[in-house]
Each structure stands twice: as C-alpha cells, then as structure tokens.
Tab-separated table of C-alpha atoms in Angstrom:
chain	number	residue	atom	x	y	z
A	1327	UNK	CA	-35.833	0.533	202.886
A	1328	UNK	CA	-32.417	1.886	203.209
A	1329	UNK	CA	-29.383	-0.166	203.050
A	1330	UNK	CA	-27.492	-1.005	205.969
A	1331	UNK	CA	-24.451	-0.413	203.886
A	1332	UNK	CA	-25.674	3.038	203.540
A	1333	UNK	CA	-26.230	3.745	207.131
A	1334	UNK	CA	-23.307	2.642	208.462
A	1335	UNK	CA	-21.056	4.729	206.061
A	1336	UNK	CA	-23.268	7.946	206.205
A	1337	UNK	CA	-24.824	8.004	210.063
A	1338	UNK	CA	-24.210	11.582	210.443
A	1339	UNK	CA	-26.260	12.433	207.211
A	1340	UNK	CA	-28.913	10.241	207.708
A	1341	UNK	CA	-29.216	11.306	211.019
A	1342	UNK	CA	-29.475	14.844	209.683
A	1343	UNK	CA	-31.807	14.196	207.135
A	1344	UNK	CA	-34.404	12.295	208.836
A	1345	UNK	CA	-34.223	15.534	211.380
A	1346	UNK	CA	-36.253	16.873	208.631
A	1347	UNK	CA	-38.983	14.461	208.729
A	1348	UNK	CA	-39.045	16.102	212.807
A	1349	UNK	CA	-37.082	12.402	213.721
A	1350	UNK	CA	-34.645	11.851	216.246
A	1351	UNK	CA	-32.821	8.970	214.389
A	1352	UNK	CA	-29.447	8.993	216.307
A	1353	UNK	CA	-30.674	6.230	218.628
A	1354	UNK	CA	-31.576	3.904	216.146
A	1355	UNK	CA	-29.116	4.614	213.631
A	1356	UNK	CA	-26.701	3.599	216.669
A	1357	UNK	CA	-28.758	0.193	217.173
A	1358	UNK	CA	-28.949	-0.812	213.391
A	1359	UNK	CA	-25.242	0.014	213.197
A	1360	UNK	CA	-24.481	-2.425	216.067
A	1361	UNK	CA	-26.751	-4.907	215.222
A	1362	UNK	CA	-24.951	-4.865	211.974
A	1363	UNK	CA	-21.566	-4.979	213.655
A	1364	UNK	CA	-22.398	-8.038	215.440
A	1365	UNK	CA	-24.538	-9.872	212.833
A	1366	UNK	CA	-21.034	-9.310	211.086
A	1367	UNK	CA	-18.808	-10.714	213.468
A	1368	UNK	CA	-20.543	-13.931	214.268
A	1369	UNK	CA	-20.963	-14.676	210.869
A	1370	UNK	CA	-17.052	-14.440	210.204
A	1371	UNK	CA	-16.552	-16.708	213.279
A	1372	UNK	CA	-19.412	-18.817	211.531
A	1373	UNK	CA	-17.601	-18.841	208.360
A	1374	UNK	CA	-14.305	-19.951	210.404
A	1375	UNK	CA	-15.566	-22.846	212.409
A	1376	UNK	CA	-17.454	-23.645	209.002
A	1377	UNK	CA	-13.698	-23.516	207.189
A	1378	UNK	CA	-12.048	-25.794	210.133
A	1379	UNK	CA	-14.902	-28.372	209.970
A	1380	UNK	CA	-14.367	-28.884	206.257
A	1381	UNK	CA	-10.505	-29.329	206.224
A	1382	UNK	CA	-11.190	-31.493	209.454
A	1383	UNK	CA	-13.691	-33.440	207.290
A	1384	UNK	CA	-10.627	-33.764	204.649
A	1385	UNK	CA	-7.794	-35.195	207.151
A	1386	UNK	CA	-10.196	-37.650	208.250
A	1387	UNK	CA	-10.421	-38.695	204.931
A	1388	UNK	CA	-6.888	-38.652	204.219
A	1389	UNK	CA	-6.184	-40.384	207.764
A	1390	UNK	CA	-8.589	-43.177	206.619
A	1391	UNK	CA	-7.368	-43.849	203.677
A	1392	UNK	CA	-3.828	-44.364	205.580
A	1393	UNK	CA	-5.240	-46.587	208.049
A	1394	UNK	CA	-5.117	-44.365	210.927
A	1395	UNK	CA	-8.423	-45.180	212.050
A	1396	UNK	CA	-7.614	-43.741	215.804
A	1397	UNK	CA	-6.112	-40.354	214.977
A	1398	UNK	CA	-9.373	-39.489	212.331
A	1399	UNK	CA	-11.518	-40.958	215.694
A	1400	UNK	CA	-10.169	-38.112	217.559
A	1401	UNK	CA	-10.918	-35.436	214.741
A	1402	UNK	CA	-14.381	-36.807	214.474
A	1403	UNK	CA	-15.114	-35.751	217.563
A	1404	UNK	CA	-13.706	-32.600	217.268
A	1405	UNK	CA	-15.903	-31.997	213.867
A	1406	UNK	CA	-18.950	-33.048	216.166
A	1407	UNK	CA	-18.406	-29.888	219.008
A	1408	UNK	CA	-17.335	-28.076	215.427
A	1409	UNK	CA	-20.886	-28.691	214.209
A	1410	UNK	CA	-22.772	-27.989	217.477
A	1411	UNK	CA	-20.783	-24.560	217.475
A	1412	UNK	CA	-21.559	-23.624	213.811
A	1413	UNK	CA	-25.602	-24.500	214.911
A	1414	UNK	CA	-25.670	-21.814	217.602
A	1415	UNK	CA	-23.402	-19.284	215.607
A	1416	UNK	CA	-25.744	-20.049	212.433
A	1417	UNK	CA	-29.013	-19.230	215.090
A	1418	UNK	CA	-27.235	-16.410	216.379
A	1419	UNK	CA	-26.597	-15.113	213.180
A	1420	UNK	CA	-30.187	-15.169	212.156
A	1421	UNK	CA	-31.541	-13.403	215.609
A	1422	UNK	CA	-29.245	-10.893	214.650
A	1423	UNK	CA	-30.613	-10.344	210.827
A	1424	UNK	CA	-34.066	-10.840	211.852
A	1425	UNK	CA	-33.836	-7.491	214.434
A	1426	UNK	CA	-31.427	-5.845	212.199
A	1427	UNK	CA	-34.500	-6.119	209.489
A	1428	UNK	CA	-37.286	-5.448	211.574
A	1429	UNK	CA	-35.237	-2.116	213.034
A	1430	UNK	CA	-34.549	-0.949	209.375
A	1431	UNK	CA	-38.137	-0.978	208.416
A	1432	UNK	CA	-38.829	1.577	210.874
A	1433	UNK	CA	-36.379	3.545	209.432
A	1434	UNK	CA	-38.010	6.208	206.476
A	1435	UNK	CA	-36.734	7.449	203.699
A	1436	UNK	CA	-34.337	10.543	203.825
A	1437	UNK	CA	-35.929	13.255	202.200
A	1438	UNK	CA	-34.468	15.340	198.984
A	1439	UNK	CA	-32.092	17.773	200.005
A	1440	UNK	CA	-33.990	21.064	199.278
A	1441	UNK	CA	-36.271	19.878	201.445
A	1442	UNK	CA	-36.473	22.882	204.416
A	1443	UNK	CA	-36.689	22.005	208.067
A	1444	UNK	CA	-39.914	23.076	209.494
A	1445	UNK	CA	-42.626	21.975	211.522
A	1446	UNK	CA	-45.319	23.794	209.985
A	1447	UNK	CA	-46.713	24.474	206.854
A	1448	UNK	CA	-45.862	27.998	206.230
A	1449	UNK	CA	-42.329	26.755	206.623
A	1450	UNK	CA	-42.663	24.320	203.256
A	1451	UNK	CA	-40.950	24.905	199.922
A	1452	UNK	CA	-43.443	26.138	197.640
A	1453	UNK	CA	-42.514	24.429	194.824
A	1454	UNK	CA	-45.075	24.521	191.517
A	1455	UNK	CA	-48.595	25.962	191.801
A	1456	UNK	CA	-51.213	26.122	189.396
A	1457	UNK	CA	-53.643	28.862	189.159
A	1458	UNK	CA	-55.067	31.079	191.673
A	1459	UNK	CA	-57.283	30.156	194.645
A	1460	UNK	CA	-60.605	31.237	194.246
A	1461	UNK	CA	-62.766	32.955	196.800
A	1462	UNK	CA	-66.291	31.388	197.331
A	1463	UNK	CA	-69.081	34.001	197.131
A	1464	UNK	CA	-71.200	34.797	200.132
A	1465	UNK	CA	-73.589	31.899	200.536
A	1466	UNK	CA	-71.301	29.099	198.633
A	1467	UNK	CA	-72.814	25.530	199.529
A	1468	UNK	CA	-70.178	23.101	200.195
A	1469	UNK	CA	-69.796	20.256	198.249
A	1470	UNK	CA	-71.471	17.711	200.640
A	1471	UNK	CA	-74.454	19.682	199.869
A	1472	UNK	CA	-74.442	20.181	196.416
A	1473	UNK	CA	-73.952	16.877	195.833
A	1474	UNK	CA	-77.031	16.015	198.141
A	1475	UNK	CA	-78.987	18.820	196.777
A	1476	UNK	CA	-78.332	16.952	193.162
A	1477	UNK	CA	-78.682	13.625	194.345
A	1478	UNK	CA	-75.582	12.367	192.821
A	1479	UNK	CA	-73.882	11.190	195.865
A	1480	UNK	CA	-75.850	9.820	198.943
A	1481	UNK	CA	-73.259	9.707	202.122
A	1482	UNK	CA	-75.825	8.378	204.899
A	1483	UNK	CA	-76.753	5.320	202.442
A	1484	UNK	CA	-73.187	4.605	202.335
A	1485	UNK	CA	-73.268	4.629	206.239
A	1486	UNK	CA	-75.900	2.027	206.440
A	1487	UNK	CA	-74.615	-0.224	204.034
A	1488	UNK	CA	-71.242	-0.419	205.714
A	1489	UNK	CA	-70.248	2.500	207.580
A	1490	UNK	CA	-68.910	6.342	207.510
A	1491	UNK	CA	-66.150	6.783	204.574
A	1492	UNK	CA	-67.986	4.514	202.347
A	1493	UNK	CA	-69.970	7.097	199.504
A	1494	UNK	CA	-72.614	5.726	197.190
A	1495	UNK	CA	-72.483	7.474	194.170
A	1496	UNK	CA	-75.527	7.578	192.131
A	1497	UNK	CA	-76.976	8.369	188.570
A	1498	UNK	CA	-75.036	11.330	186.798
A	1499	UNK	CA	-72.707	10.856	190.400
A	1500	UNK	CA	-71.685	6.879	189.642
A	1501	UNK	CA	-71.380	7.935	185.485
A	1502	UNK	CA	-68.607	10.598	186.276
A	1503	UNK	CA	-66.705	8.571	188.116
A	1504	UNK	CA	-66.886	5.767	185.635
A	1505	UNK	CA	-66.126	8.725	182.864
A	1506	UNK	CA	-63.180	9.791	185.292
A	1507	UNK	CA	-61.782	6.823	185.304
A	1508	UNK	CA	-61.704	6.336	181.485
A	1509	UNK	CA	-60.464	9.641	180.975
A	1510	UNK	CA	-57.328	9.232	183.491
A	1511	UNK	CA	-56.794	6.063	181.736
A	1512	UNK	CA	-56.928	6.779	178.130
A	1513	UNK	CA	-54.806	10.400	178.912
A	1514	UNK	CA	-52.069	8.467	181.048
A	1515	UNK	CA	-51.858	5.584	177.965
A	1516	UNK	CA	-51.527	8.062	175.383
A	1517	UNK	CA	-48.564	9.465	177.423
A	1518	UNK	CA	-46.846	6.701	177.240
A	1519	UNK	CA	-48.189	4.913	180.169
A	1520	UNK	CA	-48.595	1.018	179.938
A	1521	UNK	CA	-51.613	0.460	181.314
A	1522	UNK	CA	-52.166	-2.532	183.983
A	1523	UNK	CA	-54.803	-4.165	185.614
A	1524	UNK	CA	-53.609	-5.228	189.333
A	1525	UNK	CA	-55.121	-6.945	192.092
A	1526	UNK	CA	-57.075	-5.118	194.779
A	1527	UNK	CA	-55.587	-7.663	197.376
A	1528	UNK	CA	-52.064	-7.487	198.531
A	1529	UNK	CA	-49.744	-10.355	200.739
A	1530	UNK	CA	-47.527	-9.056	203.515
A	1531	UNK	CA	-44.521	-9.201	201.531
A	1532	UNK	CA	-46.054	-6.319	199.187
A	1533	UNK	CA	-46.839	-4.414	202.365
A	1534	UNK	CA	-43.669	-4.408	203.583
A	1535	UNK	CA	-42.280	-3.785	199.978
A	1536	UNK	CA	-43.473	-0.143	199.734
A	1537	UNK	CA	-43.283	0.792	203.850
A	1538	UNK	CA	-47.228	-0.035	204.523
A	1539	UNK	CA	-46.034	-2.097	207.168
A	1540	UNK	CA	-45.357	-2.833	209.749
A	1541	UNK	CA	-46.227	0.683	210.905
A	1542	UNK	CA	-49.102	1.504	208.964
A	1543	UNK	CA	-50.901	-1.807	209.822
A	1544	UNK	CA	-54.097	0.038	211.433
A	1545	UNK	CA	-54.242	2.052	208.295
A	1546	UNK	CA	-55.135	-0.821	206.272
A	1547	UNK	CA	-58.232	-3.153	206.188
A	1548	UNK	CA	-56.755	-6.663	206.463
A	1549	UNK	CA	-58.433	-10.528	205.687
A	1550	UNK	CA	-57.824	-13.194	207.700
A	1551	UNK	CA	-55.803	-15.058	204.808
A	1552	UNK	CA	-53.558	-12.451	205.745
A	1553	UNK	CA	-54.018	-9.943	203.021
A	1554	UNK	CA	-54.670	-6.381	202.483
A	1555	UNK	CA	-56.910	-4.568	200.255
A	1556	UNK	CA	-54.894	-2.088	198.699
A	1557	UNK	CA	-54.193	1.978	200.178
A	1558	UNK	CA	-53.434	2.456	196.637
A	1559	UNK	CA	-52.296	1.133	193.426
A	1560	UNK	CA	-48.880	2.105	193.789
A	1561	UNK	CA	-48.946	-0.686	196.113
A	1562	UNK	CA	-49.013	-3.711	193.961
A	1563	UNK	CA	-47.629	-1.792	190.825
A	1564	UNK	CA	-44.049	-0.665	192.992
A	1565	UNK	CA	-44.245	-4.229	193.813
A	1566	UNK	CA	-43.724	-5.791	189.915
A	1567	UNK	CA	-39.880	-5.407	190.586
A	1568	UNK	CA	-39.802	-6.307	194.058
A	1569	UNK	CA	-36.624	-8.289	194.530
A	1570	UNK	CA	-35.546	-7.602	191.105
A	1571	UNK	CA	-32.828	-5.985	189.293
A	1572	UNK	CA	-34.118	-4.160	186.236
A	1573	UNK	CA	-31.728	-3.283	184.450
A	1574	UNK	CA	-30.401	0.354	183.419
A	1575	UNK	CA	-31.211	-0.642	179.161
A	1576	UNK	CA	-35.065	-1.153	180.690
A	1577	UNK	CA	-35.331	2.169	181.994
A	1578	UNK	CA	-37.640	4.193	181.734
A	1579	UNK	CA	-40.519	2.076	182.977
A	1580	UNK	CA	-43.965	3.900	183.421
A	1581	UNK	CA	-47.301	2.182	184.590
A	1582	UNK	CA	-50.726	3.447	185.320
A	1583	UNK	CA	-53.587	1.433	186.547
A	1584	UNK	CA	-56.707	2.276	188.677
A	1585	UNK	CA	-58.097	0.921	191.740
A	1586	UNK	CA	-60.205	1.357	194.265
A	1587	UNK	CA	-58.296	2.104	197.463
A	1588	UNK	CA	-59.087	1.227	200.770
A	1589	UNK	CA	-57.570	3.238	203.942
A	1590	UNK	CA	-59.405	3.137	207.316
A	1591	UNK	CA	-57.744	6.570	208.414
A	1592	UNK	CA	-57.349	6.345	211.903
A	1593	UNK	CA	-57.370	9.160	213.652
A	1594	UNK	CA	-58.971	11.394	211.114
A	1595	UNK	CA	-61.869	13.206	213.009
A	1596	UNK	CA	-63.334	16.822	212.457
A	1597	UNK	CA	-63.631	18.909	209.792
A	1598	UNK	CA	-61.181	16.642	207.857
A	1599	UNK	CA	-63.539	14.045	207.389
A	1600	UNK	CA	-66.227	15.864	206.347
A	1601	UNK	CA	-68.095	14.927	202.834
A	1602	UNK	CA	-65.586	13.171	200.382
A	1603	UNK	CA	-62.405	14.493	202.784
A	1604	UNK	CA	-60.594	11.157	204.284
A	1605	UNK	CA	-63.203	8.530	202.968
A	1606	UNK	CA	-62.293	4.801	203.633
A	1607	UNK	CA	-62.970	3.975	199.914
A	1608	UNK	CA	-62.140	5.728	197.032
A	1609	UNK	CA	-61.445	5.987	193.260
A	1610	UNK	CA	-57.659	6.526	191.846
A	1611	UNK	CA	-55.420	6.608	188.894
A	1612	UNK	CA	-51.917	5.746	190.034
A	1613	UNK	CA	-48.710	7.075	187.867
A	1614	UNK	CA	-45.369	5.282	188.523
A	1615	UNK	CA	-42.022	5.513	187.102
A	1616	UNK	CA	-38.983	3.434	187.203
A	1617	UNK	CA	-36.485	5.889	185.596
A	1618	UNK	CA	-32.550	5.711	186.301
A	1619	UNK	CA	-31.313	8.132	189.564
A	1620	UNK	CA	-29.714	10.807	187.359
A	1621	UNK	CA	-33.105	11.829	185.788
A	1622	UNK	CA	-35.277	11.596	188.637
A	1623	UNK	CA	-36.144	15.099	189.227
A	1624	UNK	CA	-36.378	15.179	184.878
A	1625	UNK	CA	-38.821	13.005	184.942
A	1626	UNK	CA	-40.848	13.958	188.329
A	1627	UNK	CA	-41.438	17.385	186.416
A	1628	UNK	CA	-42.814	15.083	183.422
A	1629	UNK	CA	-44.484	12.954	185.620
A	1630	UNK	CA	-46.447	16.308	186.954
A	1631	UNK	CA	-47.196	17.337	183.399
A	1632	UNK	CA	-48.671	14.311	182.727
A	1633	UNK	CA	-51.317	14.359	185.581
C-alpha cells in the first residue's frame, strides 16, 4: 500500500503513473489527500485540548494543595467539557483513519517507469524472451487431449468430485507433478533459496497485506472462520515481515516454498479456460526476495535466472 506521505507530496506523479495501469486516480488521490488533511487537523486540536486538560489537571493540584478548594471546583468542571471534547475529537479522529485506510487500499501500486502506456498488448515492452515460438504441425492435438488420450489427467472426474477447474491427475500424470515439485524445490534451494513450508490458510490481515483484498475478495475461496485458502504462496511468505522492519544488514532475504493455490477466477469463460488454462486449483513454486531498493532490478534479472 502506498504511503499517504507519499501521495500527498507526489499527487501529480502518482496520478500519472497509475494512468498507466488505464486509472483515472485524480479523484481519489484528491479524497485520500483530504481525508489526510483533516484526520490531521483534528488530531492537532485533539492533541491541544489533550495539552489543556493535563496542565488543568496540574493547577487543580496545585490549587488543592493551597486550600483553594473553590477555584480548582471551577477548573474541574472545565476538565470535564475538556474530556467530553477530547472523546468526540478522539472518535472523529478514528472515522477519519479508518476511510483514509480503506481508500488507500484501493489505491495500486505505481508501476516502474519504463513501463509504456498502452491498452493493448502489442503496445507492451518486450522485455526478455526465450527461444522461438514453435509452429504446431497440421493435425497437432491439444494438450487436453493428449493428456486424455494418455490417461494421465482426467478433467470430467475432477468435475464430479467438486467442480470445473479442479484436475485429477493420475498415474505417470500425479508422479510428474510430485517430480515437479521436487525438482523446483531442490533447484530454487541450491540457489540459495531457504526453503519454507507455509500454511495453505490465510487470516484477513494477510489478505490485505499483499492487496488480495478487499478487491479481490470473489477471487478467493473463503471459510467461515474467516480465512482464505491461499491464490498463491507469495501470500503467506510476503506476509513473514508484515509489520516489520527488517533491517538493511538482513538483506538479501530469498524464500521459496510450494503450495497448492486456490483462485476461483471469476469471469474467466471461453477458450481461456479450456484444459489446464485458469483452473481453480493448481500446483506452484513461489520465488520471493526481500533485497534493498537500489538492487531491485539486479536482482529481478537474478531472480529470472533462477526460475
């Protein structure tokens, strides 16, 4: 989430950048900024009647200690309208955080700055490719049925025991993804990756942590506890630190661990869905790094080597 700090002293850029994400942010960069302003103010005039109360507080000790039990009467009373005022600042104060907060988490990230503008995907920044894309001979079978006509996957027996999205693998199928798995692992480890084993289940707080929520809620298979099974394992891992300062001697910190991920991907209809496209559950190796600002892009380049 960005910091308020941040917004209010660079609107005009963070207006601009989220302009490439196809956002008008102007509007809500003017709310947060407002908010902010008079979250601000009330709690300086908090922080005043707060100040008054407390030397009031002190004369009526020094006035009863002198025997001028009528004059500290008087300021007692005034400390009494002092402390109903500081209530309602103090409630005002927190209305104002609480929609300042829930306003910056629908803020996103501002993307890098050689990031183009464009709507489209000829219009990306073709950064690193790999190889050359093959061309299927005449008569290529597509995946979903090769992997039927091998019997190493079995989509409609997923579908019966819970729904579309939800593969059974089988035989040679289920012992390549288990090999997969080791393989990711013991490559990502030998790089230098601590391995970690993390929960599959994730509390709100962890949600809202890495930007899952609050607006990717009906993305994400929820309990009634609440909790959510995890999109991914960056989830829980990003969320070691959360509310943490590591510090700079610490860094680099990398991770890898492997869950299954669970995404109902609403929305997702067609030719996108098709076979093992947009499936509801699903194997994955997650990389992260914790790495200092000035060697981000260093280490994103590493980061691709590794995988």
């Amino acid at each position: 989430m960005l910091q308020i700090a941040f917004i209010r002293e660079n609107q005009e850029k963070v207006i601009n950048a989220l302009a490439k994400r196809n956002m008008d942010a102007k509007t809500i960069v003017e709310e947060v900024v407002q908010l902010d302003e008079k979250r601000r103010a009330t709690q300086v005039e908090l922080d005043g009647v707060l100040s008054e109360s407390n030397k009031l507080s002190k004369d009526i000790g020094d006035l009863m200690k002198s025997g001028e039990k009528s004059k500290a009467a008087i300021l007692k009373e005034k400390t009494i309208l002092l402390k109903e005022k500081s209530k309602d600042l103090a409630e005002k104060a927190e209305i104002f955080a609480n929609e300042l907060t829930q306003k910056l988490y629908t803020i996103p990230n501002l993307p890098a700055d050689i990031v183009p503008v464009g709507k489209t995907p000829e219009e990306n920044l073709n950064v690193f490719q790999e190889g050359d894309i093959p061309v299927l001979h005449e008569g290529a079978l597509p995946h979903w049925e090769l992997v039927k006509k091998y019997d190493i996957i079995d989509f409609e027996l997923g579908v019966k025991i819970t729904g579309a999205g939800f593969p059974v693998y089988k035989g040679k199928g289920a012992k390549l993804q288990r090999a997969l798995i080791n393989y990711f692992l013991d490559k990502n480890t030998e790089a230098g990756y601590k391995e970690m084993q993390v929960p599959h289940l994730v509390n709100e707080a962890s949600g809202f942590g890495t930007g899952q929520l609050p607006d990717k809620e009906g993305q994400m298979y929820e309990t009634s506890d609440p909790l959510y099974a995890v999109p991914t394992a960056e989830v829980p891992l990003t969320n070691f630190f959360r509310d943490e300062i590591v510090e700079e001697s610490a860094l680099p910190i990398y991770r890898c661990a492997y869950t299954p991920c669970f995404r109902r991907e609403a929305g997702s209809y067609g030719k996108d869905v098709r076979g093992l496209n947009r499936l509801h559950q699903f194997d994955k190796v997650e990389l992260l790094k914790w790495v200092h600002p000035a060697t981000s892009y260093d280490e994103l380049d590493k980061l691709r080597g590794d995988a």
